[in-house]
Amino acid sequence: MRTAYIVIALRTPATKAYKGKLRQVRPDDLAAAAIKGVIDATGIDPAELDDIIIGCAFPEAEQGMNVARIAAFKAGVPYQVPCQTVNRFCSSGLQTIATAAERIMAGFADCIVAGGTESMSLIPMGGNKFSANPGLVHAWPETYASMGITAELMVEKYGVSREDQDAFAAASHQKAAQAIREGRFADEIVPVKAQICGLDGLKMKCSVEQVSVDDGVRADTTVAALAKLKPAFKANGSVTAGNSSQMTDGAAAALVVSEDFLKRTGLQPMARFVCFAVKGVPPEIMGTGPIEAIPAALKLAGLSLDQVSLFELNEAFAVQSLVCIDELKLDPERVNVNGGAIAMGHPLGCTGTKLTATLLHELRRRKERYGCVSMCIGGGMGAAGIFEMV
């Protein structure tokens, strides 16, 4: 079997849905910016691409019509290059990398752009027309449990306190704020030109701004401030807007290639794709997904837990992250060292590629070898991918 390599992984800034500077940027344009960023950074001829695979959790409206194909055209990729859109909810962006790598490892492709995009400003959670299957609702209503309720059910099952959740959330903001101050995300971000329009009195006023920084991070967040927030999903619950991931807009892309392609072009890879695993869990406690997926990925990789230097564990909710860290016996000092989705947001179908970009750049900065990206998935699943720095 051949080896698949990641040459580069880049992302747009992640900005707050409805309020952030990318709120009026279409998701196909965000994806195009990420794709073009990868092409420009590597200098590859886009005509050499065998495929473009983009993840999206709610592929409809502005991110419908095979959003990968539209984004590719917007990025200047010739029509001869095929494209596909993938949906595995929160792990869509990691799934695209795995799919690209598996095709390369099997010998069916040599050069693929994989990524993800999501505008939570333009496409609401659940899509524009949610329509549950009546038979499944009757037989197994938990399959449609809202994400917030699944988090509250984890609070009950694992006995996680409100104080611990808020402390975890505050730490996420503090770590992310420090990372931004120190410029740790600069090399992984592709700036995006955003046109922002709004009413100025009775007139429409528009301005164009180049966005290059994540805007959801609140450096002044404290446990005391978070403790004042009311429960967001359940009366007398403990899951709040402050200890949950932010709704966010963003896109990301990675170039996945074969060793033959590297030799032919002279490109230097960042990392080797090691393996990917996805597992199912009860949908009403979907947050436990990484507890099953990470050990499965480690087994495929032939690695022990202590050989993995860094984990990017998507912070869907503070309780979900705390339970996964505790159940897997992860070292908190190796998890989300630059903050996570509570501070920087969770742009659904983009997140897996976004976290991969952050992981690989941080592994390179620290001169570490192995890293893992993992997340829970709506509907009751978990995914994990392992990468080795080259």
XYZ file of C-alpha atoms in Angstrom:
390
model
C 0.000 0.000 0.000
C 1.242 3.484 -0.840
C 1.732 6.357 1.610
C -0.378 9.529 1.650
C 1.157 12.835 2.706
C -0.217 16.222 3.716
C 1.789 18.927 1.960
C -0.034 21.827 3.607
C -3.235 22.519 5.532
C -4.680 26.028 5.715
C -7.849 27.646 6.976
C -9.714 30.905 6.809
C -10.267 32.857 10.009
C -13.140 31.504 12.094
C -15.642 34.258 12.856
C -18.832 34.374 14.879
C -22.044 33.483 13.099
C -24.472 36.402 12.663
C -22.064 38.902 14.229
C -18.620 38.128 12.810
C -16.886 39.701 9.833
C -17.508 36.704 7.558
C -21.247 36.612 8.231
C -22.101 37.878 4.731
C -19.471 35.834 2.873
C -20.908 32.878 1.017
C -19.609 29.449 2.074
C -18.621 28.611 -1.505
C -16.491 31.765 -1.535
C -14.945 30.780 1.809
C -14.097 27.347 0.430
C -12.697 28.933 -2.730
C -10.399 31.107 -0.620
C -9.088 28.047 1.237
C -8.605 26.025 -1.980
C -6.833 28.905 -3.711
C -4.699 29.440 -0.620
C -3.455 25.846 -0.821
C -2.802 26.078 -4.570
C -0.945 29.386 -4.254
C 1.106 28.253 -1.253
C 2.307 25.082 -2.981
C 2.571 26.397 -6.519
C 0.932 23.297 -7.977
C -0.799 23.382 -11.339
C -4.498 22.990 -10.398
C -4.995 20.953 -13.575
C -2.960 18.187 -11.890
C -5.562 17.694 -9.183
C -7.331 14.344 -9.371
C -10.249 15.497 -7.232
C -11.480 18.159 -4.811
C -13.436 16.872 -1.809
C -15.195 19.368 0.468
C -17.128 18.581 3.642
C -20.300 20.405 4.607
C -22.777 19.534 7.353
C -25.815 21.244 5.800
C -25.215 21.251 2.036
C -28.165 23.338 0.884
C -28.983 26.880 -0.274
C -25.738 28.899 -0.500
C -23.735 25.760 0.257
C -25.789 23.396 -1.870
C -25.524 22.265 -5.499
C -22.296 20.316 -4.822
C -20.608 23.235 -3.079
C -17.187 21.695 -3.790
C -17.717 22.156 -7.542
C -18.854 25.771 -7.196
C -15.935 26.578 -4.875
C -13.460 24.995 -7.288
C -14.701 27.158 -10.155
C -14.475 30.239 -7.913
C -10.899 29.273 -7.031
C -9.936 29.137 -10.710
C -9.641 25.357 -10.939
C -10.205 24.106 -14.510
C -13.464 22.289 -15.246
C -11.625 19.032 -15.989
C -10.946 18.551 -12.251
C -13.880 16.693 -10.627
C -15.330 17.608 -7.234
C -17.519 16.061 -4.563
C -19.225 17.215 -1.379
C -19.166 14.961 1.704
C -21.402 15.060 4.769
C -20.562 13.305 8.004
C -21.750 16.235 10.096
C -19.048 17.477 12.506
C -16.349 15.183 11.118
C -16.952 16.058 7.452
C -13.695 18.004 7.151
C -11.670 15.148 8.624
C -13.551 12.618 6.534
C -12.510 14.416 3.333
C -8.839 14.136 4.294
C -9.288 10.450 5.106
C -11.122 9.792 1.839
C -8.427 11.587 -0.144
C -5.660 9.721 1.675
C -7.334 6.337 1.226
C -7.712 6.891 -2.529
C -4.038 7.820 -2.757
C -2.963 4.855 -0.609
C -4.984 2.522 -2.847
C -3.257 3.898 -5.951
C -6.352 5.532 -7.467
C -5.128 9.153 -7.189
C -1.959 11.194 -6.656
C -3.079 14.699 -5.732
C -6.333 15.751 -4.030
C -7.480 18.888 -2.247
C -9.594 17.958 0.783
C -11.379 20.440 3.011
C -14.587 21.731 4.505
C -16.802 24.794 4.599
C -19.750 26.028 6.629
C -21.609 29.309 7.003
C -23.713 29.048 10.118
C -24.772 32.650 9.493
C -26.480 31.752 6.228
C -27.599 28.153 6.868
C -29.226 27.452 10.250
C -28.604 24.386 12.380
C -30.836 21.653 10.999
C -31.065 23.370 7.632
C -33.807 25.580 6.256
C -36.437 22.832 6.346
C -35.981 20.253 9.076
C -38.135 17.178 8.479
C -37.739 14.305 10.913
C -38.721 10.779 9.853
C -42.055 10.140 11.639
C -41.477 6.421 12.042
C -38.061 6.916 13.624
C -39.362 9.675 15.886
C -41.989 7.244 17.159
C -39.657 4.255 17.536
C -36.476 5.973 18.708
C -36.976 9.702 19.436
C -33.494 10.018 20.952
C -32.025 9.877 17.450
C -33.251 13.447 17.001
C -32.155 14.768 20.405
C -30.797 18.297 20.136
C -27.065 18.681 20.666
C -27.611 20.727 23.814
C -29.795 18.021 25.337
C -27.188 15.364 24.537
C -24.716 17.467 26.508
C -27.115 17.704 29.457
C -27.564 13.936 29.364
C -23.781 13.576 29.633
C -23.814 15.888 32.656
C -26.311 13.537 34.306
C -24.568 10.313 33.294
C -21.040 11.356 34.275
C -21.768 13.808 37.092
C -19.814 16.769 35.674
C -20.250 19.963 37.677
C -21.163 23.390 36.312
C -18.003 24.752 37.913
C -15.774 22.315 36.021
C -17.525 23.105 32.754
C -17.078 26.847 33.210
C -13.438 26.439 34.259
C -12.749 24.411 31.106
C -14.480 27.039 28.955
C -12.564 29.930 30.509
C -9.278 28.095 29.962
C -10.157 27.593 26.286
C -10.525 31.347 25.824
C -7.352 32.094 27.743
C -5.278 29.638 25.695
C -6.715 30.900 22.406
C -6.157 34.538 23.355
C -2.525 33.819 24.184
C -2.069 31.928 20.904
C -3.440 34.903 18.944
C -1.220 37.357 20.844
C 1.825 35.234 20.043
C 0.852 34.854 16.380
C 0.649 31.061 16.514
C -2.194 30.876 13.991
C -0.663 33.250 11.447
C 0.933 30.560 9.265
C -2.237 28.491 8.994
C -4.674 31.303 8.131
C -5.623 32.430 4.634
C -6.970 36.018 4.904
C -10.400 36.602 3.369
C -11.683 39.817 1.810
C -15.150 40.359 3.228
C -17.741 42.858 2.063
C -19.894 43.938 4.973
C -23.109 45.788 4.202
C -25.622 47.355 6.544
C -28.001 50.241 6.966
C -26.604 53.631 7.871
C -29.783 55.508 8.611
C -31.888 54.956 5.505
C -28.965 54.203 3.208
C -27.144 50.958 2.566
C -23.457 51.281 3.368
C -20.850 48.693 2.388
C -17.195 48.315 3.278
C -14.531 45.775 2.343
C -12.172 44.426 4.976
C -9.441 41.820 4.901
C -10.150 39.403 7.734
C -7.178 37.488 9.124
C -7.942 36.849 12.813
C -10.458 34.618 14.613
C -12.969 36.919 16.288
C -14.815 34.679 18.748
C -12.123 34.657 21.432
C -12.878 36.623 24.571
C -9.603 37.260 26.363
C -11.361 38.699 29.415
C -13.601 35.671 30.020
C -13.530 34.429 33.611
C -15.149 31.578 35.493
C -17.081 34.135 37.532
C -18.507 35.738 34.390
C -19.466 32.383 32.886
C -21.167 31.356 36.143
C -23.730 34.152 35.639
C -25.054 32.687 32.378
C -28.376 30.874 32.379
C -28.789 27.299 31.089
C -29.338 27.312 27.333
C -31.050 23.979 26.735
C -32.678 22.644 29.891
C -34.371 24.265 32.864
C -32.055 23.964 35.856
C -29.372 22.514 33.577
C -25.706 23.444 33.518
C -24.887 23.667 29.794
C -24.800 27.318 28.764
C -23.851 29.352 25.724
C -20.578 30.073 27.492
C -19.478 26.468 27.981
C -20.634 25.309 24.529
C -18.924 25.662 21.163
C -19.645 28.852 19.266
C -21.618 28.928 16.022
C -19.052 29.969 13.462
C -18.309 30.603 9.782
C -15.157 29.330 8.084
C -13.464 27.030 5.595
C -10.234 25.025 5.390
C -8.333 22.936 2.863
C -5.388 20.540 2.721
C -3.321 19.143 -0.135
C -3.051 15.341 0.094
C -0.566 13.660 -2.264
C 1.335 10.467 -3.026
C 5.071 9.913 -2.702
C 5.276 9.739 -6.502
C 3.769 13.216 -6.712
C 6.280 14.541 -4.192
C 9.205 13.102 -6.167
C 7.894 14.499 -9.424
C 7.247 18.013 -8.122
C 9.911 18.383 -5.451
C 7.329 19.452 -2.876
C 8.129 18.801 0.784
C 5.342 17.292 2.934
C 4.337 18.437 6.400
C 3.006 15.115 7.593
C 2.087 11.550 6.786
C -1.521 10.467 7.058
C -1.415 7.487 9.422
C -5.017 6.360 9.812
C -8.635 7.283 10.396
C -11.353 5.592 12.459
C -15.040 6.294 12.930
C -17.354 4.599 15.431
C -20.998 4.730 16.439
C -22.336 5.533 19.923
C -25.853 6.086 21.332
C -27.195 9.248 19.650
C -28.524 10.682 22.918
C -24.937 10.832 24.261
C -23.234 11.511 20.953
C -20.482 13.418 22.790
C -18.861 10.137 23.830
C -17.845 9.433 20.224
C -14.106 10.126 20.685
C -13.999 7.613 23.563
C -14.577 4.902 20.959
C -12.868 6.464 17.944
C -9.488 7.412 19.444
C -8.622 3.895 20.728
C -9.741 2.458 17.382
C -7.436 4.849 15.518
C -4.537 4.081 17.853
C -5.021 0.356 17.251
C -4.946 0.878 13.480
C -1.808 2.983 13.838
C -0.079 0.528 16.166
C 0.513 3.342 18.641
C 0.015 3.749 22.369
C -1.675 6.787 23.882
C 1.560 8.166 25.292
C 3.140 8.255 21.821
C 0.680 10.946 20.704
C 2.069 14.345 21.648
C -0.921 16.569 20.844
C -4.671 16.138 20.540
C -7.085 18.498 18.815
C -10.330 17.394 20.449
C -13.275 19.380 19.148
C -14.910 21.175 22.065
C -18.549 20.660 21.132
C -19.358 21.250 24.798
C -17.179 21.571 27.880
C -18.871 18.552 29.473
C -18.242 16.465 26.363
C -14.552 17.355 26.316
C -14.123 16.781 30.046
C -15.741 13.348 29.881
C -13.618 12.289 26.895
C -10.404 13.501 28.539
C -11.270 11.698 31.759
C -12.494 8.435 30.218
C -9.519 8.199 27.833
C -7.042 9.277 30.544
C -5.659 12.014 28.275
C -3.109 14.459 29.634
C -4.952 17.828 29.645
C -1.640 19.564 28.907
C -1.593 17.822 25.512
C -5.190 18.612 24.556
C -6.170 21.778 22.665
C -3.016 23.612 23.669
C -4.128 26.712 21.724
C -7.738 26.667 22.858
C -10.659 25.014 21.151
C -14.129 25.426 19.710
C -15.560 27.029 22.848
C -13.256 29.973 22.154
C -12.733 29.800 18.390
C -15.900 28.175 17.181
C -17.104 25.029 15.483
C -17.915 25.661 11.798
C -19.378 22.150 11.475
C -18.302 20.715 8.105
C -15.093 22.771 8.149
C -13.957 21.791 11.636
C -12.096 18.550 10.874
C -9.822 20.207 8.317
C -9.497 23.329 10.469
C -8.317 21.287 13.445
C -5.910 19.354 11.220
C -4.332 22.628 10.084
C -3.929 23.784 13.687
C -2.564 20.407 14.807
C 0.066 20.109 12.065
C 1.356 23.643 12.490
C 1.627 23.206 16.260
C 3.361 19.824 15.932
C 5.884 21.431 13.587
C 6.413 24.344 15.957
C 7.059 21.975 18.873
C 9.059 19.472 16.785
C 6.786 16.642 17.931
C 6.010 13.494 15.941
C 2.429 12.237 16.310
C -0.854 14.105 16.671
C -4.548 13.224 16.706
C -7.675 15.076 15.568
C -10.945 13.834 17.028
C -14.535 14.897 17.460
C -18.002 13.712 18.394
C -20.597 13.683 15.627
C -24.302 14.480 15.675
C -26.465 11.384 15.394
C -24.135 9.377 17.617
C -20.674 8.878 16.160
C -17.047 9.737 16.813
C -14.097 10.128 14.465
C -10.342 10.281 14.923
C -7.432 10.789 12.563
C -3.718 10.339 13.341
C -0.884 12.158 11.604
C 2.891 11.777 11.742
C 5.131 14.762 11.122
C 7.741 14.289 8.397
